[in-house]
PDB file of C-alpha atoms in Angstrom:
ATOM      1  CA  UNK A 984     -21.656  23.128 -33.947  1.00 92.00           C
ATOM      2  CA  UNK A 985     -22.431  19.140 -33.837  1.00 94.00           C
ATOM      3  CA  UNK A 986     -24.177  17.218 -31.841  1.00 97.00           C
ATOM      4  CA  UNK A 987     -22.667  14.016 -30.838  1.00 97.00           C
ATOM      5  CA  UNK A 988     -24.785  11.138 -29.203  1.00 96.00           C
ATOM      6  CA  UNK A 989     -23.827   9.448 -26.383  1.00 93.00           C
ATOM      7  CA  UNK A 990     -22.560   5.576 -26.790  1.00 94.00           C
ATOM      8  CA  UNK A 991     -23.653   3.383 -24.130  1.00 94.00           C
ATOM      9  CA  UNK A 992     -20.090   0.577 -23.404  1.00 94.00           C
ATOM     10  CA  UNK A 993     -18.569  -1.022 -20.895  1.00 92.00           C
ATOM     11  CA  UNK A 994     -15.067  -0.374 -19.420  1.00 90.00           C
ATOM     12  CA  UNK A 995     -12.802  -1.276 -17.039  1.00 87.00           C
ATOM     13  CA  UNK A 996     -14.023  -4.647 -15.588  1.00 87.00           C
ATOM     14  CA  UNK A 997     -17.311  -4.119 -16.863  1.00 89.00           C
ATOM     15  CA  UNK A 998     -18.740  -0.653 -15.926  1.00 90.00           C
ATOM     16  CA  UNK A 999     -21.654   0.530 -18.071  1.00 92.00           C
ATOM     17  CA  UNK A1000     -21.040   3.808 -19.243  1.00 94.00           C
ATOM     18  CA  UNK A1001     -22.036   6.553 -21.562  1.00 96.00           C
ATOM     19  CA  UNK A1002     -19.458   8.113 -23.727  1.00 96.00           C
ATOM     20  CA  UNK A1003     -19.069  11.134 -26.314  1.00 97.00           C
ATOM     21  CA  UNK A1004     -15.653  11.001 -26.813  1.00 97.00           C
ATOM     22  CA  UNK A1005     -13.804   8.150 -27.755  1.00 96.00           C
ATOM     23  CA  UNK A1006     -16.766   6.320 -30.167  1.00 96.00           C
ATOM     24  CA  UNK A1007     -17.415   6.224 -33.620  1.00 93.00           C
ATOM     25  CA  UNK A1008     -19.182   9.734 -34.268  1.00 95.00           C
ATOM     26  CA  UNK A1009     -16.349  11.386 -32.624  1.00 97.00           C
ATOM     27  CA  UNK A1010     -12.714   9.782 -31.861  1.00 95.00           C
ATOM     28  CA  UNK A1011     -10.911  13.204 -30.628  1.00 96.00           C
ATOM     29  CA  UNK A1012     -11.795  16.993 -29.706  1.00 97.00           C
ATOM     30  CA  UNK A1013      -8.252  18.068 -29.331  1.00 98.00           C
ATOM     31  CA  UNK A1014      -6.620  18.197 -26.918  1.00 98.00           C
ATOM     32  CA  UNK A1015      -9.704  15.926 -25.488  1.00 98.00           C
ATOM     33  CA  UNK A1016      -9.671  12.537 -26.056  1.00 97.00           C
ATOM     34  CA  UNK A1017     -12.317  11.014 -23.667  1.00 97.00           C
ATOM     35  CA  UNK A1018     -15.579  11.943 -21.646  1.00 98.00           C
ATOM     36  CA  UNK A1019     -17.219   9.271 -19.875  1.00 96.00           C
ATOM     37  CA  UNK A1020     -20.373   9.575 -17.631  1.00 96.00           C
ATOM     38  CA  UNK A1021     -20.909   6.815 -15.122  1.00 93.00           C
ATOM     39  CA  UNK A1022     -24.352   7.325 -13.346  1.00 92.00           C
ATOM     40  CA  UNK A1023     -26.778   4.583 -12.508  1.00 91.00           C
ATOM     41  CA  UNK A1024     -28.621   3.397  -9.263  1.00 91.00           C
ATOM     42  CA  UNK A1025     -28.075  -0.507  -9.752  1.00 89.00           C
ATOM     43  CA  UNK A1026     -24.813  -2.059  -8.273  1.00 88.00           C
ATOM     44  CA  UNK A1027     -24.108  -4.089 -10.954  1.00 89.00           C
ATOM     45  CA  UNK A1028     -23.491  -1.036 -13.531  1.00 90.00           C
ATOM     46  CA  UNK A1029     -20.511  -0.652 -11.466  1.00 90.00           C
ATOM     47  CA  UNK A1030     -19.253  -3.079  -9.053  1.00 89.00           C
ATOM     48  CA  UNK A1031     -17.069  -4.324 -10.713  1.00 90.00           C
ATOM     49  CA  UNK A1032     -14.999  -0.930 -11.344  1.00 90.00           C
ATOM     50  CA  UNK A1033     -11.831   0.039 -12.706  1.00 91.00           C
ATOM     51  CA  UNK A1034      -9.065  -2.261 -11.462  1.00 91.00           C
ATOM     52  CA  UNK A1035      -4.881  -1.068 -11.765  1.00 91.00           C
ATOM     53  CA  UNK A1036      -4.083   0.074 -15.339  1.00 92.00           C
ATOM     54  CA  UNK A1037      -1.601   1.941 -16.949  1.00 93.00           C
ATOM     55  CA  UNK A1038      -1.570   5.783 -18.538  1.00 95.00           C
ATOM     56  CA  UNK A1039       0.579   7.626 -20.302  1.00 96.00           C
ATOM     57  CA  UNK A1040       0.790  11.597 -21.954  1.00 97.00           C
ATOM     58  CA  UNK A1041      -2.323  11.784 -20.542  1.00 97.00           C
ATOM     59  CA  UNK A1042      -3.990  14.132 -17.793  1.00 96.00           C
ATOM     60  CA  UNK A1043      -7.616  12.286 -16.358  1.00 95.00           C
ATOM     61  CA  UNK A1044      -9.786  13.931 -14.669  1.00 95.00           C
ATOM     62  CA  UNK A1045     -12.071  12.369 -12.661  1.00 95.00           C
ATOM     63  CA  UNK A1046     -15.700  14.351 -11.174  1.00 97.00           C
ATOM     64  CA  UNK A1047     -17.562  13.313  -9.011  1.00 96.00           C
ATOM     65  CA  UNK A1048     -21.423  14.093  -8.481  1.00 96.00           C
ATOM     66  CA  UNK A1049     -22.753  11.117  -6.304  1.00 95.00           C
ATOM     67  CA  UNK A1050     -21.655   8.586  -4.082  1.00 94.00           C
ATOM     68  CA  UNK A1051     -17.869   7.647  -4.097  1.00 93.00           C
ATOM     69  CA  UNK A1052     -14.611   5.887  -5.486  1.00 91.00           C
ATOM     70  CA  UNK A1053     -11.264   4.880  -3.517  1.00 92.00           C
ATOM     71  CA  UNK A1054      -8.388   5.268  -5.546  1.00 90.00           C
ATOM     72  CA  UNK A1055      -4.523   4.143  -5.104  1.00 89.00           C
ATOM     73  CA  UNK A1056      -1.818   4.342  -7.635  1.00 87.00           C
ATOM     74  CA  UNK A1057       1.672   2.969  -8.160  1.00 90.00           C
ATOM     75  CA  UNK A1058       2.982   5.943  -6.677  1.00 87.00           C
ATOM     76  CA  UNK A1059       1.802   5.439  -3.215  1.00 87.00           C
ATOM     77  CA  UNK A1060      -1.218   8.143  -3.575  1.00 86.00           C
ATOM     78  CA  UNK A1061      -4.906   6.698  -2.228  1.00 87.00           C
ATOM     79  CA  UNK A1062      -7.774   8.022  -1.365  1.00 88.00           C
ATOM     80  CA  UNK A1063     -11.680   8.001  -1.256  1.00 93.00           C
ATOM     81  CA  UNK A1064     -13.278  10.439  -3.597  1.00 93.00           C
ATOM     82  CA  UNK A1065     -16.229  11.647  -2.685  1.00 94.00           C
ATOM     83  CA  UNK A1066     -19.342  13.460  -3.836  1.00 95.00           C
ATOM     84  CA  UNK A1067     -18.278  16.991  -5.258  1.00 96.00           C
ATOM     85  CA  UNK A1068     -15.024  15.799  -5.181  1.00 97.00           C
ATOM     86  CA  UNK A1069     -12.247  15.803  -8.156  1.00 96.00           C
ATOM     87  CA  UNK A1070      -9.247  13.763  -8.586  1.00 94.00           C
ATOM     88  CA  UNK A1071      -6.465  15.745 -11.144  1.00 94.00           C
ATOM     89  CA  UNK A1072      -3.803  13.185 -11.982  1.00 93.00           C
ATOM     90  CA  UNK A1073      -1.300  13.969 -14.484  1.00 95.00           C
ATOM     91  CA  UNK A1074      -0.190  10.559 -15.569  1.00 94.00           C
ATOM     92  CA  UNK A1075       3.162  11.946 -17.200  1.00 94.00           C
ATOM     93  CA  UNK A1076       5.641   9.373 -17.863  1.00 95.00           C
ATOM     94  CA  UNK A1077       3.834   6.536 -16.652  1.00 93.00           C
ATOM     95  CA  UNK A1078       1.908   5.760 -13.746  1.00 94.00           C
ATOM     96  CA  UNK A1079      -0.434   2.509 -12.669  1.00 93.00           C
ATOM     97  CA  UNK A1080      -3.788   3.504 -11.086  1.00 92.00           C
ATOM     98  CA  UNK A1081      -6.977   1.977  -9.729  1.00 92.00           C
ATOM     99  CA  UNK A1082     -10.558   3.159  -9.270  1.00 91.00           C
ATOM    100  CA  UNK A1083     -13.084   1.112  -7.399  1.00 90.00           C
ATOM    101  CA  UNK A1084     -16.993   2.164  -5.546  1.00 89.00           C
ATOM    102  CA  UNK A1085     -16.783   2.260  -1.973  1.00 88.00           C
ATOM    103  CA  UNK A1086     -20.222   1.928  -2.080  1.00 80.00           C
ATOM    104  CA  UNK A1087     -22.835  -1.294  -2.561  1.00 78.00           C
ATOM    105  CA  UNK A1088     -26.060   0.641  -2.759  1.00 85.00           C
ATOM    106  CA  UNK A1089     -27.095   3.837  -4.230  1.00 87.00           C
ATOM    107  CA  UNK A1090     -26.372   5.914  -6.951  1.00 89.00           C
ATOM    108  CA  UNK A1091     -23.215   6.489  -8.307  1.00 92.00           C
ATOM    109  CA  UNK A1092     -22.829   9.665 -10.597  1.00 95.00           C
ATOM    110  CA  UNK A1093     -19.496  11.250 -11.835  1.00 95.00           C
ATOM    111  CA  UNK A1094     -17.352  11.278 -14.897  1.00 96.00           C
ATOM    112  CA  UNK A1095     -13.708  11.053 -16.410  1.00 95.00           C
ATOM    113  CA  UNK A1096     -11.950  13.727 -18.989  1.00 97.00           C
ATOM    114  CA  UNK A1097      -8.811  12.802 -20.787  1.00 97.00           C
ATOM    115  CA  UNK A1098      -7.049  15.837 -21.408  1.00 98.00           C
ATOM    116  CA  UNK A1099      -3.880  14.966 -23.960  1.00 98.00           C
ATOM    117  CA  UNK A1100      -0.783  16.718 -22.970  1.00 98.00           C
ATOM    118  CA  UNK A1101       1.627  18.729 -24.920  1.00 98.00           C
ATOM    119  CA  UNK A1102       4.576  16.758 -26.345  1.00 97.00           C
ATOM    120  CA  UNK A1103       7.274  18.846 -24.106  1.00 97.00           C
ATOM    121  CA  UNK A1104       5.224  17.387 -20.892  1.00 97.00           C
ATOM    122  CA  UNK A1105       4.696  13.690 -22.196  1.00 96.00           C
ATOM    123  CA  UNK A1106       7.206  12.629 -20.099  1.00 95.00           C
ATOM    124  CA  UNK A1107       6.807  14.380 -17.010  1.00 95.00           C
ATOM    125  CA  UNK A1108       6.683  13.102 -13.548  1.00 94.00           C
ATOM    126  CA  UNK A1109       3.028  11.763 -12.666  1.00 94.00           C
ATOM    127  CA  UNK A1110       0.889  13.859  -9.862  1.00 92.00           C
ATOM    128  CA  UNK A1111      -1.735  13.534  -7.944  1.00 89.00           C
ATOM    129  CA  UNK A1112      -4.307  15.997  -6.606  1.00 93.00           C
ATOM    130  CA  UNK A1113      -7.349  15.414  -4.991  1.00 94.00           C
ATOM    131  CA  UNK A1114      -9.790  18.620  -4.610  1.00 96.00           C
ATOM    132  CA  UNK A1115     -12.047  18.522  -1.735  1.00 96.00           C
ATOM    133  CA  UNK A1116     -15.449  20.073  -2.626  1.00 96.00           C
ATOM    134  CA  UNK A1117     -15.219  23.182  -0.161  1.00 97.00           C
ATOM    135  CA  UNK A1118     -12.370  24.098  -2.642  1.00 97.00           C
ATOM    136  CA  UNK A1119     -14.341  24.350  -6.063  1.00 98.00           C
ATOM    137  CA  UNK A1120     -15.900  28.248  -6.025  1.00 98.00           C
ATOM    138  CA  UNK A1121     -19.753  28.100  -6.783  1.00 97.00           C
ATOM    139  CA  UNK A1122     -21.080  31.633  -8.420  1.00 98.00           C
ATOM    140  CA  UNK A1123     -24.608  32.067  -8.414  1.00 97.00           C
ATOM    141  CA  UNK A1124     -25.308  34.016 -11.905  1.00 95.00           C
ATOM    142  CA  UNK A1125     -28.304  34.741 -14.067  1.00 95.00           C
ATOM    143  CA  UNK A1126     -30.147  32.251 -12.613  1.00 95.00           C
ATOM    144  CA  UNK A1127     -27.622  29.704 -13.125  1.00 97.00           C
ATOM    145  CA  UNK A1128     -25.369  27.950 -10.609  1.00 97.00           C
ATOM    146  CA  UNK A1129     -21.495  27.604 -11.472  1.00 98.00           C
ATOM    147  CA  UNK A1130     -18.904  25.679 -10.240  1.00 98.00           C
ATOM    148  CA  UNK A1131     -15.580  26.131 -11.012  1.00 98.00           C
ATOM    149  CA  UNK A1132     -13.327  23.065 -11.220  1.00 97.00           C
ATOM    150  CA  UNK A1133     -10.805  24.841 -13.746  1.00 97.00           C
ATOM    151  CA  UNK A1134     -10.909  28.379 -14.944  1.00 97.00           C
ATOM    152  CA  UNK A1135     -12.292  31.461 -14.305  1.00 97.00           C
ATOM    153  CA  UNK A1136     -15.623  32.950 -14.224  1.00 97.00           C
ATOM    154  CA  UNK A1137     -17.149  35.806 -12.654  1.00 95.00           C
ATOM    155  CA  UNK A1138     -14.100  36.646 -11.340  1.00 92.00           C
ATOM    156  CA  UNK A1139     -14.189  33.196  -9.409  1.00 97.00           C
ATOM    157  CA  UNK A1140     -10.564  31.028 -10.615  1.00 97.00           C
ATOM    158  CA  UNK A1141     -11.071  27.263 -10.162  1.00 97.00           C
ATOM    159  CA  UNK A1142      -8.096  25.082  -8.125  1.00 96.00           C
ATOM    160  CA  UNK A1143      -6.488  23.614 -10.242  1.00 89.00           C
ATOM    161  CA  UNK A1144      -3.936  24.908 -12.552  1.00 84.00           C
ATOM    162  CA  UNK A1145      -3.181  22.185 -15.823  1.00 88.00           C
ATOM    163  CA  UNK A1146      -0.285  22.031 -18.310  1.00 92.00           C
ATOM    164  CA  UNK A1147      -2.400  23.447 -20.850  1.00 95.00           C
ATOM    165  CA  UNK A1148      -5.594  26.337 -19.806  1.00 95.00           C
ATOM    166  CA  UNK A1149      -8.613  24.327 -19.326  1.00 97.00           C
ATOM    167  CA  UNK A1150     -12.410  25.303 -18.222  1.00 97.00           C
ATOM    168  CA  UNK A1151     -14.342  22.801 -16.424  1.00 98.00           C
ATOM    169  CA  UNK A1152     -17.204  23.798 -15.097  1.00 98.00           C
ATOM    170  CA  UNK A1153     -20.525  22.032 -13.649  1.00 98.00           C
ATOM    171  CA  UNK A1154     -23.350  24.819 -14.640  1.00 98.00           C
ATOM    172  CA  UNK A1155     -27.102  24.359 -13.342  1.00 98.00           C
ATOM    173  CA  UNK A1156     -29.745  26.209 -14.987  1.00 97.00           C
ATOM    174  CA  UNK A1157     -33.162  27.508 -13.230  1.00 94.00           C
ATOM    175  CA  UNK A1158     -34.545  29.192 -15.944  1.00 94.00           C
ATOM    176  CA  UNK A1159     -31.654  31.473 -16.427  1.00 95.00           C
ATOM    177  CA  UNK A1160     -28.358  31.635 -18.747  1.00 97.00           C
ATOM    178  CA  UNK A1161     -24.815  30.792 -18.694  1.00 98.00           C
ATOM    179  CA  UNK A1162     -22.628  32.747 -20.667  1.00 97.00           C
ATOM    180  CA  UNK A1163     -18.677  32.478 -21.662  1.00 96.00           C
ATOM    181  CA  UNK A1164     -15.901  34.429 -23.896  1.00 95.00           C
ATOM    182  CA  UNK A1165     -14.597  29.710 -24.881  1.00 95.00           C
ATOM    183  CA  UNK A1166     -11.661  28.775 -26.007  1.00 96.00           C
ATOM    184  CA  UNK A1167     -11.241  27.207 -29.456  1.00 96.00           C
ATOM    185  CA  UNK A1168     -12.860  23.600 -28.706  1.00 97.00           C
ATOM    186  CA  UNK A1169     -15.766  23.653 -26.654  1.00 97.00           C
ATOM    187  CA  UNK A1170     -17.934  20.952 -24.823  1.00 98.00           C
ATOM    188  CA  UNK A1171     -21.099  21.089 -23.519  1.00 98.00           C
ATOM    189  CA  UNK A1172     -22.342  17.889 -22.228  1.00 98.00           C
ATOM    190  CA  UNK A1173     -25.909  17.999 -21.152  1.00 98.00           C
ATOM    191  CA  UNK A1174     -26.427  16.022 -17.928  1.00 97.00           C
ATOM    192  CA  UNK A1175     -29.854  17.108 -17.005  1.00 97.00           C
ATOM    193  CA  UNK A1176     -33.175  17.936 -18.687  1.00 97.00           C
ATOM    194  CA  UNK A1177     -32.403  19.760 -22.186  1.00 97.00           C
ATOM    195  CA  UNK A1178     -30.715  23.376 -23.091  1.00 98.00           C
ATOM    196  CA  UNK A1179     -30.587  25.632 -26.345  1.00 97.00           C
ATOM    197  CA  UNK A1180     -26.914  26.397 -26.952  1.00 97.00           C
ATOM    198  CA  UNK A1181     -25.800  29.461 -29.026  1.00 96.00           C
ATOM    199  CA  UNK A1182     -22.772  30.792 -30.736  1.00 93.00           C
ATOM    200  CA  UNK A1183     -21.897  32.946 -33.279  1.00 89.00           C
ATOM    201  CA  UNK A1184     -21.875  29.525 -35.500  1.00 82.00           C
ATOM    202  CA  UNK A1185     -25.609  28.985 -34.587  1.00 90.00           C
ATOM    203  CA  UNK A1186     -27.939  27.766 -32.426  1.00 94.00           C
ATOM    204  CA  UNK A1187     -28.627  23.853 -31.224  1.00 95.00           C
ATOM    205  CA  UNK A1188     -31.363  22.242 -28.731  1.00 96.00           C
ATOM    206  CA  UNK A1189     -29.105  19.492 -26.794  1.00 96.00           C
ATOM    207  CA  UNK A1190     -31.090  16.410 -24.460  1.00 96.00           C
ATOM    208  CA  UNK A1191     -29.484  15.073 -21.230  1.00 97.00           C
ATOM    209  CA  UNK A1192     -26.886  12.232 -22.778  1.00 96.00           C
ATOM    210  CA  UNK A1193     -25.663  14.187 -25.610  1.00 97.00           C
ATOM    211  CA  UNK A1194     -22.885  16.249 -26.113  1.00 97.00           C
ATOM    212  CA  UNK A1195     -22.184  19.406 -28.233  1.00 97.00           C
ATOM    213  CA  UNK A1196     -19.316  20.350 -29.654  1.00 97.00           C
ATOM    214  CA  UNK A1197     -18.015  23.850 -30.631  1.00 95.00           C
ATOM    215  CA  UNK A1198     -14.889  24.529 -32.830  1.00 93.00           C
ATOM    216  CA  UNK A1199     -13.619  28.372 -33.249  1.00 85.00           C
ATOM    217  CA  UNK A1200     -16.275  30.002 -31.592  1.00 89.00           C
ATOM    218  CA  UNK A1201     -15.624  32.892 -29.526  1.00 92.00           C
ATOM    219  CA  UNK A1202     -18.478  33.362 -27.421  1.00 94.00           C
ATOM    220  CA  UNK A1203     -21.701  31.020 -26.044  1.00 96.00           C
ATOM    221  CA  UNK A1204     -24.612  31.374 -24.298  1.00 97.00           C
ATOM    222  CA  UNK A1205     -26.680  28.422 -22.830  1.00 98.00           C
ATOM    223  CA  UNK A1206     -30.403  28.360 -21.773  1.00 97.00           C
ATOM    224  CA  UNK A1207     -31.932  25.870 -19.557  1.00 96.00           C
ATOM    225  CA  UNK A1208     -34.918  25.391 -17.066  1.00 95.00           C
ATOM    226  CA  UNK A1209     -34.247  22.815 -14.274  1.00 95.00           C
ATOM    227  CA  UNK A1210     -31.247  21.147 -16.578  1.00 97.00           C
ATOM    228  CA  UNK A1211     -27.589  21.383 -16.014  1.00 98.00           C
ATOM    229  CA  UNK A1212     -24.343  20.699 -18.305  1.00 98.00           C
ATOM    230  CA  UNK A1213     -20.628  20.335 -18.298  1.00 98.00           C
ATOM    231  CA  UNK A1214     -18.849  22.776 -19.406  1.00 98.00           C
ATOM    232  CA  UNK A1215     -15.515  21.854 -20.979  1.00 98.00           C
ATOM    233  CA  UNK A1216     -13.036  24.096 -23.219  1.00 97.00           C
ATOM    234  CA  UNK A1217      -9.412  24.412 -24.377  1.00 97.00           C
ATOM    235  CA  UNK A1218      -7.530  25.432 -27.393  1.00 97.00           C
ATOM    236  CA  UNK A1219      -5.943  22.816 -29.421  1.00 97.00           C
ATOM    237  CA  UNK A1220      -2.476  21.834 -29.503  1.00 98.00           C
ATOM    238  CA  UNK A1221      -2.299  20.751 -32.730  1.00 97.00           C
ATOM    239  CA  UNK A1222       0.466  18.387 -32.893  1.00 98.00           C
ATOM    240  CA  UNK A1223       0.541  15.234 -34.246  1.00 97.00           C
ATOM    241  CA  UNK A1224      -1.025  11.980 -32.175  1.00 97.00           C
ATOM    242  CA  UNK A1225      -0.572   8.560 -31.694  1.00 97.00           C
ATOM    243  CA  UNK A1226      -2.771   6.592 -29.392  1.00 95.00           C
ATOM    244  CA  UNK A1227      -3.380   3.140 -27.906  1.00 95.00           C
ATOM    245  CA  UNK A1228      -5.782   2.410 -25.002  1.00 92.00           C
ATOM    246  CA  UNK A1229      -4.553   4.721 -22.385  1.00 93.00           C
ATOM    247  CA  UNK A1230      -1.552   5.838 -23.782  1.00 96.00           C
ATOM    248  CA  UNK A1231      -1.817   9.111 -26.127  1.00 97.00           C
ATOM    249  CA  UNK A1232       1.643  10.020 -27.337  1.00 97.00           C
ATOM    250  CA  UNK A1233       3.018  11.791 -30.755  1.00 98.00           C
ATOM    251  CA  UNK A1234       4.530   8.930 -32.619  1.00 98.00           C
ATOM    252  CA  UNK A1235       3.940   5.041 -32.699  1.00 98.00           C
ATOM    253  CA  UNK A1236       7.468   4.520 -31.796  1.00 97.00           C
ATOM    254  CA  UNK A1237       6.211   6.104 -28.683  1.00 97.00           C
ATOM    255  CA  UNK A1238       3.334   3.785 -27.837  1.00 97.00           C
ATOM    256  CA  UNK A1239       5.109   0.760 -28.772  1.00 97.00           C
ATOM    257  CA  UNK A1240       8.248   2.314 -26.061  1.00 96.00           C
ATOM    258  CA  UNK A1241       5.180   2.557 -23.362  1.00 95.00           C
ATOM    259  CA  UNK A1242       3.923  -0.475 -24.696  1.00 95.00           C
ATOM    260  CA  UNK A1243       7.698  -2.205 -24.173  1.00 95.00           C
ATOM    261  CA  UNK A1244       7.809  -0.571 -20.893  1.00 93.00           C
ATOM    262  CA  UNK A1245       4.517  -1.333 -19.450  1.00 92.00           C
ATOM    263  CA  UNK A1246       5.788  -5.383 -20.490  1.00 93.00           C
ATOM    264  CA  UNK A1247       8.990  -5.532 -18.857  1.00 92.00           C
ATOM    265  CA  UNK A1248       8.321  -3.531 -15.495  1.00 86.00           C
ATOM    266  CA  UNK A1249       9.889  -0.260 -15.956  1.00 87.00           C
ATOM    267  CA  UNK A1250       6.423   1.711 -16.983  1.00 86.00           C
ATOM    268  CA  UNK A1251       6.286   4.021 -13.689  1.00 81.00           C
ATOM    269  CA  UNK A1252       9.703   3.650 -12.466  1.00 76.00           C
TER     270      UNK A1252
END
C-alpha cells in the first residue's frame, strides 16, 4: 500500500489541477496512466479549459461531480456534460477532442482517468459515449452510498463495458464501510474528509487530495464518516510502454508514427 500526494499543475490552457498520476511520486499504475481532479469555485482555475488536442492508445474518462463541460471532437461527437454525468471516449487510432466550462460562476468539480489500452486495440476506431446520470446504478450499502460507473457491485453492473474490466466507482461514506473482492491495481482517491483503508497488505489513514494505491491485493475494506472516495481498479496488462503527452503506445517508433501523423494531417483520418 502507498500513499501518493496529490501535485497541484496546470493543464490544458491553464487549468489548475490536482494530480496523482502522472507526477513525480508516481508516473504509471498500469494500465492507469493519469487521474486528474479539477474542483474549485473561482473562474479563473478553469476558464480557460482544455482546447482541441490529440490522443492516442488511450481510453479517458471523464466524471463529472459539479457544474459542466461541452465537448466536440474531430469525429463530429459534441455535447454538454453535466453534473453526474460521464464521457467514455476510446481515443483508438487517433482522434482530436476539446473540453471547455459552460459555466462562468460556480463550482466546477469532476475528474479525468487515462486508462492505457491493450496493444491489439491501439489502433482501433475512436468512440464516443456519453452516460447520462439516471444511467449510473446507486446501491445504498453499509452505510455507504455507491455508484457504479464501471463494474459490478451488489449485484448492481455499471454502463459501460471497456476493452479491458475496469471498476469505477464514486463511494460516500456515513459512518459505514465499503467493501470489494479488487483487481490487481487498486485506487482509492480520497475526495472528501479522510478514510482508513485496509487490505490484507495493511492498513493506511488517507486525507481528501491523496491517493492510495494497492498492488496484488485481493480484498479491501474502507471506513469513513461524512468522506467519500474514488474507487478505481484493473489488472495490469503488462506489456511494454511508450508514452508522449497524450499518446501511450508500445514502442517509440509508435509515438514518433502518431507524432508524424498528428504533423502532416492524417492523425484521425
Amino acid at each position: 500500500m502507498k500513499l501518493i500526494k496529490g501535485e497541484r499543475v496546470k493543464d490544458g490552457a491553464g487549468v489548475n489541477l490536482n494530480r496523482v498520476i502522472a507526477i513525480s511520486s508516481l508516473d504509471h499504475a498500469d494500465p492507469f496512466f493519469l487521474l486528474d481532479e479539477f474542483r474549485s469555485n473561482d473562474n479563473s482555475d478553469y476558464a480557460a479549459g482544455f482546447p482541441m488536442h490529440p490522443h492516442r492508445g488511450i481510453e479517458t474518462i471523464t466524471y463529472m461531480i459539479e457544474g459542466s463541460f461541452t465537448h466536440r471532437d474531430s469525429k463530429g461527437n459534441e455535447g454538454n456534460l453535466k453534473s453526474g454525468e460521464v464521457q467514455w471516449m476510446t481515443a483508438g487510432k487517433g482522434i482530436l477532442h476539446e473540453e471547455m466550462p459552460a459555466m462562468e460562476n460556480g463550482q466546477l468539480w469532476g475528474y479525468q482517468l487515462w486508462v492505457n489500452l491493450p496493444a491489439k486495440y491501439k489502433m482501433v476506431e475512436p468512440k464516443y459515449r456519453h452516460i447520462k446520470a439516471e444511467e449510473i446504478p446507486q446501491v445504498l450499502k453499509n452505510g455507504s452510498d455507491v455508484k457504479i460507473i464501471a463494474g459490478a457491485y451488489d449485484n448492481a453492473v455499471g454502463p459501460i463495458k471497456s476493452y479491458i474490466p475496469v471498476d469505477y466507482m464514486d463511494v460516500r461514506l456515513n459512518g459505514g464501510f465499503f467493501e470489494k473482492e479488487t483487481r490487481e491495481t487498486a485506487l482509492i482517491y480520497v475526495h472528501s474528509g479522510k478514510v482508513t483503508v485496509s487490505s490484507e497488505e495493511g492498513k493506511l489513514e488517507i486525507e481528501a487530495g491523496d491517493l492510495c494505491l494497492i498492488e496484488r491485493a485481493s480484498h479491501i475494506k474502507i471506513h469513513g464518516e461524512n468522506s467519500g472516495v474514488l474507487y478505481i481498479s484493473a489488472d495490469p496488462l503488462k506489456e511494454p510502454v511508450a508514452r508522449y503527452g497524450p499518446f501511450v503506445m508500445n514502442t517509440m517508433d509508435e509515438i514518433l508514427k502518431a507524432i508524424d501523423d498528428f504533423n502532416d494531417g492524417s492523425f484521425d483520418k
